[in-house]
Every structure is written in structure tokens, then in C-alpha cells.
GROMACS .gro file of N, CA and C in nm:
model
  525
    1MET      N    1  -0.832  -1.358   3.164
    1MET     CA    2  -0.779  -1.239   3.100
    1MET      C    3  -0.636  -1.194   3.188
    2GLU      N    4  -0.646  -1.218   3.284
    2GLU     CA    5  -0.530  -1.189   3.376
    2GLU      C    6  -0.419  -1.271   3.330
    3GLU      N    7  -0.453  -1.403   3.269
    3GLU     CA    8  -0.324  -1.484   3.195
    3GLU      C    9  -0.277  -1.429   3.082
    4LEU      N   10  -0.330  -1.350   3.027
    4LEU     CA   11  -0.291  -1.286   2.891
    4LEU      C   12  -0.183  -1.166   2.933
    5ASN      N   13  -0.164  -1.124   3.054
    5ASN     CA   14  -0.071  -1.015   3.091
    5ASN      C   15  -0.105  -0.900   3.050
    6ARG      N   16  -0.257  -0.849   3.020
    6ARG     CA   17  -0.276  -0.729   2.972
    6ARG      C   18  -0.250  -0.613   3.053
    7LEU      N   19  -0.200  -0.487   3.008
    7LEU     CA   20  -0.181  -0.383   3.054
    7LEU      C   21  -0.332  -0.310   3.103
    8SER      N   22  -0.329  -0.263   3.211
    8SER     CA   23  -0.414  -0.168   3.251
    8SER      C   24  -0.408  -0.038   3.184
    9LYS      N   25  -0.522   0.058   3.188
    9LYS     CA   26  -0.514   0.211   3.093
    9LYS      C   27  -0.373   0.260   3.176
   10GLU      N   28  -0.361   0.261   3.308
   10GLU     CA   29  -0.256   0.322   3.361
   10GLU      C   30  -0.141   0.288   3.325
   11ASP      N   31  -0.128   0.153   3.337
   11ASP     CA   32   0.021   0.087   3.313
   11ASP      C   33   0.063   0.117   3.183
   12TYR      N   34  -0.061   0.103   3.051
   12TYR     CA   35  -0.046   0.157   2.924
   12TYR      C   36   0.028   0.298   2.901
   13GLN      N   37  -0.040   0.358   2.939
   13GLN     CA   38   0.009   0.514   2.945
   13GLN      C   39   0.164   0.540   2.981
   14LYS      N   40   0.198   0.457   3.090
   14LYS     CA   41   0.352   0.482   3.150
   14LYS      C   42   0.450   0.393   3.045
   15ALA      N   43   0.414   0.267   2.979
   15ALA     CA   44   0.440   0.200   2.931
   15ALA      C   45   0.535   0.254   2.786
   16GLU      N   46   0.670   0.219   2.779
   16GLU     CA   47   0.741   0.267   2.647
   16GLU      C   48   0.646   0.257   2.522
   17LYS      N   49   0.649   0.355   2.432
   17LYS     CA   50   0.596   0.364   2.282
   17LYS      C   51   0.679   0.323   2.192
   18MET      N   52   0.627   0.245   2.106
   18MET     CA   53   0.709   0.250   1.955
   18MET      C   54   0.724   0.373   1.895
   19PRO      N   55   0.841   0.408   1.866
   19PRO     CA   56   0.858   0.554   1.815
   19PRO      C   57   0.805   0.564   1.692
   20VAL      N   58   0.687   0.536   1.649
   20VAL     CA   59   0.619   0.530   1.488
   20VAL      C   60   0.488   0.614   1.544
   21VAL      N   61   0.437   0.707   1.447
   21VAL     CA   62   0.314   0.773   1.431
   21VAL      C   63   0.256   0.729   1.300
   22VAL      N   64   0.122   0.697   1.319
   22VAL     CA   65   0.042   0.657   1.204
   22VAL      C   66  -0.043   0.776   1.154
   23VAL      N   67  -0.024   0.821   1.031
   23VAL     CA   68  -0.121   0.935   0.992
   23VAL      C   69  -0.236   0.875   0.900
   24LEU      N   70  -0.346   0.930   0.923
   24LEU     CA   71  -0.453   0.883   0.861
   24LEU      C   72  -0.534   1.002   0.767
   25ASP      N   73  -0.464   0.984   0.645
   25ASP     CA   74  -0.507   1.100   0.567
   25ASP      C   75  -0.647   1.082   0.481
   26ASN      N   76  -0.727   1.145   0.551
   26ASN     CA   77  -0.887   1.162   0.487
   26ASN      C   78  -0.971   1.041   0.500
   27ILE      N   79  -0.942   0.946   0.596
   27ILE     CA   80  -1.014   0.814   0.620
   27ILE      C   81  -1.148   0.839   0.634
   28ARG      N   82  -1.271   0.782   0.562
   28ARG     CA   83  -1.394   0.804   0.555
   28ARG      C   84  -1.445   0.704   0.660
   29SER      N   85  -1.403   0.577   0.658
   29SER     CA   86  -1.477   0.464   0.728
   29SER      C   87  -1.467   0.494   0.896
   30LEU      N   88  -1.536   0.500   0.994
   30LEU     CA   89  -1.527   0.533   1.109
   30LEU      C   90  -1.466   0.387   1.165
   31SER      N   91  -1.507   0.253   1.125
   31SER     CA   92  -1.475   0.115   1.123
   31SER      C   93  -1.324   0.120   1.123
   32ASN      N   94  -1.298   0.184   1.013
   32ASN     CA   95  -1.125   0.177   0.980
   32ASN      C   96  -1.047   0.260   1.083
   33VAL      N   97  -1.106   0.370   1.095
   33VAL     CA   98  -1.057   0.450   1.194
   33VAL      C   99  -1.024   0.373   1.325
   34GLY      N  100  -1.124   0.320   1.373
   34GLY     CA  101  -1.138   0.211   1.508
   34GLY      C  102  -1.049   0.129   1.497
   35SER      N  103  -1.032   0.050   1.374
   35SER     CA  104  -0.989  -0.064   1.391
   35SER      C  105  -0.806  -0.044   1.390
   36VAL      N  106  -0.766   0.114   1.338
   36VAL     CA  107  -0.638   0.145   1.336
   36VAL      C  108  -0.587   0.165   1.472
   37PHE      N  109  -0.695   0.236   1.544
   37PHE     CA  110  -0.672   0.245   1.712
   37PHE      C  111  -0.637   0.153   1.762
   38ARG      N  112  -0.709   0.029   1.727
   38ARG     CA  113  -0.678  -0.110   1.799
   38ARG      C  114  -0.568  -0.166   1.792
   39SER      N  115  -0.538  -0.151   1.667
   39SER     CA  116  -0.399  -0.209   1.619
   39SER      C  117  -0.272  -0.123   1.684
   40ALA      N  118  -0.307   0.001   1.673
   40ALA     CA  119  -0.175   0.090   1.767
   40ALA      C  120  -0.179   0.073   1.888
   41ASP      N  121  -0.269   0.026   1.954
   41ASP     CA  122  -0.291  -0.036   2.101
   41ASP      C  123  -0.207  -0.108   2.103
   42ALA      N  124  -0.225  -0.216   2.008
   42ALA     CA  125  -0.162  -0.361   2.040
   42ALA      C  126  -0.019  -0.362   2.004
   43PHE      N  127   0.046  -0.279   1.928
   43PHE     CA  128   0.198  -0.249   1.890
   43PHE      C  129   0.237  -0.133   1.976
   44ARG      N  130   0.165  -0.078   2.054
   44ARG     CA  131   0.232   0.052   2.124
   44ARG      C  132   0.254   0.163   2.044
   45VAL      N  133   0.216   0.207   1.944
   45VAL     CA  134   0.243   0.314   1.829
   45VAL      C  135   0.223   0.430   1.918
   46SER      N  136   0.309   0.518   1.905
   46SER     CA  137   0.336   0.655   2.002
   46SER      C  138   0.168   0.733   1.982
   47GLU      N  139   0.151   0.747   1.883
   47GLU     CA  140   0.034   0.866   1.822
   47GLU      C  141  -0.034   0.801   1.703
   48ILE      N  142  -0.128   0.854   1.701
   48ILE     CA  143  -0.198   0.868   1.573
   48ILE      C  144  -0.253   1.021   1.499
   49PHE      N  145  -0.230   1.070   1.398
   49PHE     CA  146  -0.256   1.199   1.375
   49PHE      C  147  -0.397   1.168   1.252
   50LEU      N  148  -0.507   1.247   1.311
   50LEU     CA  149  -0.611   1.231   1.219
   50LEU      C  150  -0.612   1.357   1.146
   51CYS      N  151  -0.623   1.330   1.004
   51CYS     CA  152  -0.648   1.463   0.922
   51CYS      C  153  -0.762   1.433   0.824
   52GLY      N  154  -0.790   1.568   0.810
   52GLY     CA  155  -0.934   1.629   0.715
   52GLY      C  156  -1.043   1.568   0.775
   53ILE      N  157  -1.098   1.498   0.680
   53ILE     CA  158  -1.260   1.445   0.708
   53ILE      C  159  -1.221   1.297   0.781
   54THR      N  160  -1.099   1.249   0.820
   54THR     CA  161  -1.108   1.148   0.940
   54THR      C  162  -1.193   1.200   1.071
   55ALA      N  163  -1.259   1.102   1.106
   55ALA     CA  164  -1.331   1.103   1.211
   55ALA      C  165  -1.239   1.104   1.336
   56ARG      N  166  -1.290   1.177   1.431
   56ARG     CA  167  -1.208   1.161   1.565
   56ARG      C  168  -1.304   1.130   1.705
   57PRO      N  169  -1.243   1.067   1.784
   57PRO     CA  170  -1.289   1.038   1.932
   57PRO      C  171  -1.315   1.170   1.988
   58PRO      N  172  -1.445   1.150   2.093
   58PRO     CA  173  -1.539   1.046   2.096
   58PRO      C  174  -1.611   1.016   2.010
   59HIS      N  175  -1.646   0.894   1.958
   59HIS     CA  176  -1.759   0.851   1.857
   59HIS      C  177  -1.782   0.745   1.861
   60ARG      N  178  -1.915   0.710   1.884
   60ARG     CA  179  -1.958   0.570   1.917
   60ARG      C  180  -1.923   0.461   1.822
   61GLU      N  181  -1.926   0.492   1.693
   61GLU     CA  182  -1.869   0.398   1.598
   61GLU      C  183  -1.703   0.349   1.609
   62ILE      N  184  -1.645   0.462   1.632
   62ILE     CA  185  -1.489   0.431   1.629
   62ILE      C  186  -1.476   0.361   1.753
   63HIS      N  187  -1.558   0.396   1.862
   63HIS     CA  188  -1.520   0.321   1.993
   63HIS      C  189  -1.568   0.180   2.000
   64LYS      N  190  -1.698   0.165   1.902
   64LYS     CA  191  -1.731   0.029   1.874
   64LYS      C  192  -1.594  -0.077   1.835
   65THR      N  193  -1.548  -0.037   1.738
   65THR     CA  194  -1.445  -0.123   1.672
   65THR      C  195  -1.290  -0.098   1.754
   66ALA      N  196  -1.247  -0.006   1.814
   66ALA     CA  197  -1.178   0.008   1.879
   66ALA      C  198  -1.161  -0.058   2.002
   67LEU      N  199  -1.288  -0.095   2.061
   67LEU     CA  200  -1.300  -0.173   2.166
   67LEU      C  201  -1.191  -0.084   2.296
   68GLY      N  202  -1.209   0.043   2.282
   68GLY     CA  203  -1.128   0.115   2.404
   68GLY      C  204  -1.015   0.175   2.366
   69ALA      N  205  -0.943   0.128   2.274
   69ALA     CA  206  -0.811   0.173   2.213
   69ALA      C  207  -0.798   0.338   2.207
   70ASP      N  208  -0.948   0.409   2.167
   70ASP     CA  209  -0.951   0.508   2.134
   70ASP      C  210  -0.908   0.613   2.282
   71GLU      N  211  -0.916   0.548   2.379
   71GLU     CA  212  -0.896   0.591   2.492
   71GLU      C  213  -0.758   0.555   2.580
   72THR      N  214  -0.678   0.492   2.501
   72THR     CA  215  -0.562   0.465   2.555
   72THR      C  216  -0.441   0.537   2.448
   73VAL      N  217  -0.454   0.516   2.338
   73VAL     CA  218  -0.374   0.558   2.219
   73VAL      C  219  -0.369   0.718   2.228
   74ALA      N  220  -0.237   0.770   2.211
   74ALA     CA  221  -0.249   0.931   2.201
   74ALA      C  222  -0.302   0.968   2.052
   75TRP      N  223  -0.378   1.058   2.022
   75TRP     CA  224  -0.369   1.113   1.878
   75TRP      C  225  -0.406   1.270   1.886
   76ARG      N  226  -0.396   1.326   1.752
   76ARG     CA  227  -0.422   1.447   1.731
   76ARG      C  228  -0.497   1.476   1.637
   77TYR      N  229  -0.564   1.583   1.612
   77TYR     CA  230  -0.649   1.628   1.471
   77TYR      C  231  -0.545   1.757   1.414
   78PHE      N  232  -0.551   1.721   1.281
   78PHE     CA  233  -0.518   1.841   1.189
   78PHE      C  234  -0.593   1.864   1.079
   79HIS      N  235  -0.656   1.974   1.051
   79HIS     CA  236  -0.733   2.010   0.946
   79HIS      C  237  -0.693   1.954   0.818
   80THR      N  238  -0.539   1.961   0.791
   80THR     CA  239  -0.490   1.898   0.654
   80THR      C  240  -0.405   1.828   0.696
   81THR      N  241  -0.368   1.723   0.604
   81THR     CA  242  -0.241   1.625   0.616
   81THR      C  243  -0.098   1.714   0.609
   82GLY      N  244  -0.098   1.834   0.534
   82GLY     CA  245   0.012   1.889   0.491
   82GLY      C  246   0.061   1.975   0.639
   83GLU      N  247  -0.054   1.995   0.735
   83GLU     CA  248  -0.029   2.067   0.854
   83GLU      C  249   0.048   1.942   0.955
   84ALA      N  250  -0.023   1.839   0.928
   84ALA     CA  251   0.048   1.726   1.013
   84ALA      C  252   0.155   1.708   0.980
   85CYS      N  253   0.210   1.705   0.861
   85CYS     CA  254   0.327   1.642   0.793
   85CYS      C  255   0.444   1.775   0.821
   86THR      N  256   0.404   1.885   0.838
   86THR     CA  257   0.470   2.009   0.863
   86THR      C  258   0.556   1.963   1.029
   87GLU      N  259   0.415   1.929   1.135
   87GLU     CA  260   0.435   1.893   1.249
   87GLU      C  261   0.528   1.807   1.292
   88LEU      N  262   0.539   1.684   1.188
   88LEU     CA  263   0.600   1.552   1.199
   88LEU      C  264   0.781   1.604   1.167
   89GLN      N  265   0.756   1.673   1.072
   89GLN     CA  266   0.881   1.724   1.024
   89GLN      C  267   0.996   1.794   1.125
   90SER      N  268   0.913   1.894   1.179
   90SER     CA  269   0.964   1.967   1.288
   90SER      C  270   1.002   1.916   1.416
   91MET      N  271   0.946   1.752   1.447
   91MET     CA  272   0.956   1.674   1.525
   91MET      C  273   1.071   1.562   1.499
   92GLY      N  274   1.147   1.586   1.388
   92GLY     CA  275   1.230   1.509   1.337
   92GLY      C  276   1.186   1.391   1.309
   93TYR      N  277   1.043   1.359   1.219
   93TYR     CA  278   1.019   1.236   1.183
   93TYR      C  279   1.024   1.201   1.035
   94GLN      N  280   1.101   1.105   1.001
   94GLN     CA  281   1.079   1.088   0.864
   94GLN      C  282   0.953   1.044   0.788
   95ILE      N  283   0.900   1.077   0.712
   95ILE     CA  284   0.747   1.042   0.640
   95ILE      C  285   0.748   0.965   0.522
   96VAL      N  286   0.663   0.843   0.566
   96VAL     CA  287   0.668   0.744   0.461
   96VAL      C  288   0.557   0.731   0.393
   97ALA      N  289   0.526   0.718   0.276
   97ALA     CA  290   0.400   0.708   0.228
   97ALA      C  291   0.401   0.544   0.207
   98VAL      N  292   0.272   0.496   0.258
   98VAL     CA  293   0.226   0.378   0.247
   98VAL      C  294   0.157   0.363   0.116
   99GLU      N  295   0.211   0.322  -0.011
   99GLU     CA  296   0.128   0.375  -0.156
   99GLU      C  297   0.195   0.300  -0.243
  100GLN      N  298   0.139   0.260  -0.331
  100GLN     CA  299   0.181   0.193  -0.482
  100GLN      C  300   0.216   0.284  -0.558
  101VAL      N  301   0.324   0.328  -0.579
  101VAL     CA  302   0.395   0.444  -0.632
  101VAL      C  303   0.526   0.429  -0.721
  102GLU      N  304   0.564   0.467  -0.821
  102GLU     CA  305   0.705   0.454  -0.861
  102GLU      C  306   0.818   0.483  -0.749
  103GLY      N  307   0.907   0.371  -0.747
  103GLY     CA  308   1.012   0.400  -0.668
  103GLY      C  309   0.972   0.341  -0.537
  104SER      N  310   0.859   0.296  -0.517
  104SER     CA  311   0.801   0.234  -0.389
  104SER      C  312   0.900   0.095  -0.355
  105VAL      N  313   0.917   0.079  -0.196
  105VAL     CA  314   1.000  -0.026  -0.186
  105VAL      C  315   0.910  -0.107  -0.097
  106MET      N  316   0.948  -0.255  -0.162
  106MET     CA  317   0.854  -0.359  -0.108
  106MET      C  318   0.868  -0.344   0.069
  107LEU      N  319   0.767  -0.378   0.148
  107LEU     CA  320   0.775  -0.383   0.272
  107LEU      C  321   0.894  -0.486   0.349
  108GLN      N  322   0.907  -0.579   0.282
  108GLN     CA  323   0.983  -0.674   0.353
  108GLN      C  324   1.128  -0.620   0.314
  109HIS      N  325   1.156  -0.523   0.264
  109HIS     CA  326   1.290  -0.489   0.228
  109HIS      C  327   1.302  -0.329   0.284
  110TYR      N  328   1.238  -0.298   0.340
  110TYR     CA  329   1.220  -0.153   0.410
  110TYR      C  330   1.263  -0.173   0.578
  111HIS      N  331   1.369  -0.120   0.599
  111HIS     CA  332   1.430  -0.104   0.739
  111HIS      C  333   1.357   0.035   0.820
  112VAL      N  334   1.253  -0.014   0.909
  112VAL     CA  335   1.222   0.082   0.986
  112VAL      C  336   1.301   0.122   1.105
  113SER      N  337   1.334   0.291   1.079
  113SER     CA  338   1.401   0.345   1.206
  113SER      C  339   1.286   0.437   1.292
  114PRO      N  340   1.389   0.441   1.392
  114PRO     CA  341   1.281   0.550   1.522
  114PRO      C  342   1.270   0.646   1.456
  115HIS      N  343   1.164   0.686   1.491
  115HIS     CA  344   1.062   0.820   1.446
  115HIS      C  345   1.071   0.839   1.300
  116THR      N  346   0.964   0.733   1.256
  116THR     CA  347   0.906   0.722   1.128
  116THR      C  348   0.755   0.767   1.161
  117ALA      N  349   0.707   0.824   1.040
  117ALA     CA  350   0.536   0.839   1.056
  117ALA      C  351   0.504   0.766   0.898
  118PHE      N  352   0.420   0.691   0.898
  118PHE     CA  353   0.355   0.636   0.788
  118PHE      C  354   0.231   0.682   0.759
  119ILE      N  355   0.202   0.718   0.652
  119ILE     CA  356   0.100   0.799   0.600
  119ILE      C  357  -0.006   0.679   0.525
  120MET      N  358  -0.121   0.686   0.567
  120MET     CA  359  -0.214   0.601   0.537
  120MET      C  360  -0.312   0.679   0.449
  121GLY      N  361  -0.335   0.649   0.321
  121GLY     CA  362  -0.433   0.749   0.227
  121GLY      C  363  -0.572   0.679   0.246
  122ASN      N  364  -0.652   0.788   0.187
  122ASN     CA  365  -0.809   0.754   0.183
  122ASN      C  366  -0.825   0.623   0.096
  123GLU      N  367  -0.941   0.588   0.124
  123GLU     CA  368  -0.968   0.428   0.104
  123GLU      C  369  -0.997   0.403  -0.065
  124VAL      N  370  -1.021   0.537  -0.120
  124VAL     CA  371  -1.055   0.538  -0.276
  124VAL      C  372  -0.941   0.635  -0.354
  125GLU      N  373  -0.908   0.735  -0.305
  125GLU     CA  374  -0.804   0.805  -0.361
  125GLU      C  375  -0.686   0.807  -0.308
  126GLY      N  376  -0.625   0.720  -0.217
  126GLY     CA  377  -0.490   0.714  -0.175
  126GLY      C  378  -0.442   0.823  -0.098
  127ILE      N  379  -0.314   0.839  -0.093
  127ILE     CA  380  -0.272   0.976  -0.043
  127ILE      C  381  -0.272   1.093  -0.122
  128SER      N  382  -0.326   1.183  -0.061
  128SER     CA  383  -0.360   1.309  -0.090
  128SER      C  384  -0.218   1.381  -0.167
  129GLN      N  385  -0.247   1.417  -0.255
  129GLN     CA  386  -0.153   1.525  -0.344
  129GLN      C  387  -0.051   1.596  -0.266
  130GLU      N  388  -0.145   1.641  -0.153
  130GLU     CA  389  -0.075   1.764  -0.068
  130GLU      C  390   0.038   1.692   0.016
  131ALA      N  391   0.028   1.574   0.031
  131ALA     CA  392   0.110   1.473   0.142
  131ALA      C  393   0.224   1.433   0.076
  132LEU      N  394   0.191   1.392  -0.060
  132LEU     CA  395   0.292   1.327  -0.106
  132LEU      C  396   0.449   1.397  -0.103
  133PRO      N  397   0.472   1.542  -0.106
  133PRO     CA  398   0.573   1.568  -0.141
  133PRO      C  399   0.663   1.600   0.010
  134PHE      N  400   0.580   1.576   0.097
  134PHE     CA  401   0.635   1.583   0.229
  134PHE      C  402   0.727   1.422   0.253
  135CYS      N  403   0.682   1.319   0.162
  135CYS     CA  404   0.733   1.189   0.177
  135CYS      C  405   0.877   1.161   0.141
  136SER      N  406   0.970   1.090   0.241
  136SER     CA  407   1.107   1.100   0.155
  136SER      C  408   1.104   0.950   0.137
  137ALA      N  409   1.021   0.857   0.134
  137ALA     CA  410   1.001   0.724   0.087
  137ALA      C  411   0.879   0.689   0.085
  138ALA      N  412   0.863   0.570  -0.016
  138ALA     CA  413   0.731   0.519  -0.014
  138ALA      C  414   0.736   0.348  -0.012
  139VAL      N  415   0.670   0.290   0.070
  139VAL     CA  416   0.641   0.158   0.087
  139VAL      C  417   0.521   0.082   0.052
  140GLU      N  418   0.537  -0.037  -0.024
  140GLU     CA  419   0.409  -0.116  -0.050
  140GLU      C  420   0.413  -0.269  -0.005
  141ILE      N  421   0.289  -0.310   0.018
  141ILE     CA  422   0.317  -0.452   0.057
  141ILE      C  423   0.271  -0.530  -0.051
  142PRO      N  424   0.351  -0.630  -0.094
  142PRO     CA  425   0.341  -0.715  -0.201
  142PRO      C  426   0.212  -0.778  -0.170
  143GLN      N  427   0.164  -0.793  -0.299
  143GLN     CA  428   0.035  -0.891  -0.299
  143GLN      C  429   0.026  -0.941  -0.427
  144GLU      N  430  -0.046  -1.079  -0.430
  144GLU     CA  431  -0.062  -1.168  -0.549
  144GLU      C  432  -0.214  -1.173  -0.593
  145GLY      N  433  -0.310  -1.119  -0.532
  145GLY     CA  434  -0.407  -1.130  -0.615
  145GLY      C  435  -0.481  -1.057  -0.706
  146THR      N  436  -0.580  -1.066  -0.750
  146THR     CA  437  -0.647  -0.957  -0.847
  146THR      C  438  -0.685  -0.837  -0.815
  147LYS      N  439  -0.693  -0.797  -0.666
  147LYS     CA  440  -0.735  -0.657  -0.652
  147LYS      C  441  -0.593  -0.573  -0.637
  148HIS      N  442  -0.527  -0.611  -0.589
  148HIS     CA  443  -0.405  -0.522  -0.574
  148HIS      C  444  -0.413  -0.409  -0.479
  149SER      N  445  -0.478  -0.413  -0.366
  149SER     CA  446  -0.502  -0.334  -0.263
  149SER      C  447  -0.543  -0.399  -0.163
  150LEU      N  448  -0.526  -0.333  -0.024
  150LEU     CA  449  -0.562  -0.374   0.082
  150LEU      C  450  -0.664  -0.258   0.173
  151ASN      N  451  -0.774  -0.333   0.244
  151ASN     CA  452  -0.817  -0.239   0.313
  151ASN      C  453  -0.735  -0.120   0.404
  152VAL      N  454  -0.744  -0.017   0.433
  152VAL     CA  455  -0.642   0.063   0.511
  152VAL      C  456  -0.620   0.031   0.654
  153SER      N  457  -0.728  -0.048   0.702
  153SER     CA  458  -0.718  -0.089   0.831
  153SER      C  459  -0.634  -0.197   0.837
  154VAL      N  460  -0.644  -0.290   0.754
  154VAL     CA  461  -0.529  -0.407   0.711
  154VAL      C  462  -0.413  -0.362   0.679
  155CYS      N  463  -0.388  -0.258   0.591
  155CYS     CA  464  -0.268  -0.239   0.569
  155CYS      C  465  -0.180  -0.158   0.655
  156SER      N  466  -0.259  -0.097   0.749
  156SER     CA  467  -0.172  -0.010   0.867
  156SER      C  468  -0.136  -0.111   0.993
  157GLY      N  469  -0.246  -0.241   1.009
  157GLY     CA  470  -0.205  -0.344   1.082
  157GLY      C  471  -0.063  -0.399   1.046
  158ILE      N  472  -0.058  -0.447   0.922
  158ILE     CA  473   0.063  -0.495   0.866
  158ILE      C  474   0.164  -0.388   0.871
  159ILE      N  475   0.158  -0.280   0.855
  159ILE     CA  476   0.272  -0.173   0.876
  159ILE      C  477   0.312  -0.161   1.003
  160MET      N  478   0.222  -0.171   1.098
  160MET     CA  479   0.258  -0.174   1.256
  160MET      C  480   0.305  -0.257   1.279
  161TRP      N  481   0.288  -0.418   1.258
  161TRP     CA  482   0.350  -0.506   1.289
  161TRP      C  483   0.495  -0.521   1.242
  162HIS      N  484   0.515  -0.470   1.101
  162HIS     CA  485   0.664  -0.473   1.039
  162HIS      C  486   0.731  -0.383   1.152
  163SER      N  487   0.682  -0.268   1.193
  163SER     CA  488   0.757  -0.183   1.276
  163SER      C  489   0.760  -0.212   1.403
  164PHE      N  490   0.694  -0.297   1.457
  164PHE     CA  491   0.707  -0.327   1.592
  164PHE      C  492   0.792  -0.474   1.591
  165GLN      N  493   0.805  -0.538   1.470
  165GLN     CA  494   0.908  -0.659   1.474
  165GLN      C  495   1.051  -0.596   1.490
  166GLN      N  496   1.075  -0.486   1.397
  166GLN     CA  497   1.196  -0.433   1.385
  166GLN      C  498   1.234  -0.358   1.507
  167LEU      N  499   1.143  -0.249   1.531
  167LEU     CA  500   1.187  -0.174   1.664
  167LEU      C  501   1.198  -0.233   1.810
  168PHE      N  502   1.085  -0.329   1.816
  168PHE     CA  503   1.087  -0.376   1.955
  168PHE      C  504   1.119  -0.517   1.986
  169LEU      N  505   1.067  -0.633   1.877
  169LEU     CA  506   1.079  -0.754   1.935
  169LEU      C  507   1.237  -0.771   1.888
  170GLY      N  508   1.310  -0.726   1.808
  170GLY     CA  509   1.464  -0.743   1.783
  170GLY      C  510   1.535  -0.677   1.918
  171ARG      N  511   1.487  -0.633   2.017
  171ARG     CA  512   1.557  -0.580   2.161
  171ARG      C  513   1.525  -0.659   2.264
  172ARG      N  514   1.414  -0.757   2.215
  172ARG     CA  515   1.384  -0.845   2.357
  172ARG      C  516   1.452  -0.967   2.352
  173PRO      N  517   1.483  -0.996   2.482
  173PRO     CA  518   1.567  -1.122   2.489
  173PRO      C  519   1.466  -1.255   2.457
  174VAL      N  520   1.507  -1.371   2.418
  174VAL     CA  521   1.471  -1.453   2.355
  174VAL      C  522   1.438  -1.527   2.482
  175ALA      N  523   1.274  -1.585   2.490
  175ALA     CA  524   1.260  -1.667   2.630
  175ALA      C  525   1.273  -1.806   2.630
   0.00000   0.00000   0.00000
């Protein structure tokens, strides 16, 4: 494990975070929540906002999937996604829906700017009607299969990777 150059919990807390927030809008599955924590740790997302029915740590099922990332990634809980969006706006964040809606931009064409918050919607219902008016943009991940939807944890991982690639990897010197 030492060869992997992994950060300790203490070093992770001190490390620079990517100026991106992931908002979980009424996510039902504890495994999905844990998986989002794990990806957020991998890409050093600054914070996760857990909203509505979304479960929150400490919880055994979240911890099992997160593999401890629920203890490293900062998070906050909000009773409604609207409350979370109001807080994000007051912090100067651009709020972006990850949703297949009219006018959405394909992810490969979307430039992530610092202080972006991505809202991930419920596994069945998508992003709540309460949250959509707060969004200044919408992005979607191109898909070519028969389902035209991805699991929310997979989708959030792709969004975090895209953000990480643009905001962090673009600044690093090539080895």
C-alpha cells in the first residue's frame, strides 16, 4: 500500500480539495451514497451535500461501500435540496443539474469552472422539481445503449472524474 502513495486521513484533511460540491437529491440507496463518498475521496471533492431522504453517516451500509471515505470527505445534511441550493448560491457556487433535460450540454462539451455544484437526482424520479430552478446549466453523459440512464453512483463518478481532469490534472506538470 505504501507504494500507492495514499494519503493518511490527517494528510487528506490538509490536502487541497477540488472546488466542486456533489449534491445528492433524495438518494434512496445506501450503497449509492457510500459509493459517492468513495469517489469523492478519490477525486478530493470539497464536500457532499446530502438532502432529503438521503441517508447520512454514520451508517453501517454507507461505511461498507465507502470503505472509510465517509470519515474523510466533508459532508452536510439539508432537509430539502432547496435549502442546500440556497446555501450553495450564498457561497458563490454555480449549480448544475446532471439530468437529461431540454437544453442540456453533453458532458464532453462542458467546461467545469471552480465553485461548481453538481446535483445528482433520485434513482427513479431524477432531480426534484424544487431543485431545478436553482440550476444555471444541465449536463448529461452521452450514452448509446438501450437504457439511456446510469446508476447515480456511476454517473457521479464520471462527473467527478471529468471535473478532476479539468480542474486538477490540467495544472499538474507532466511527469
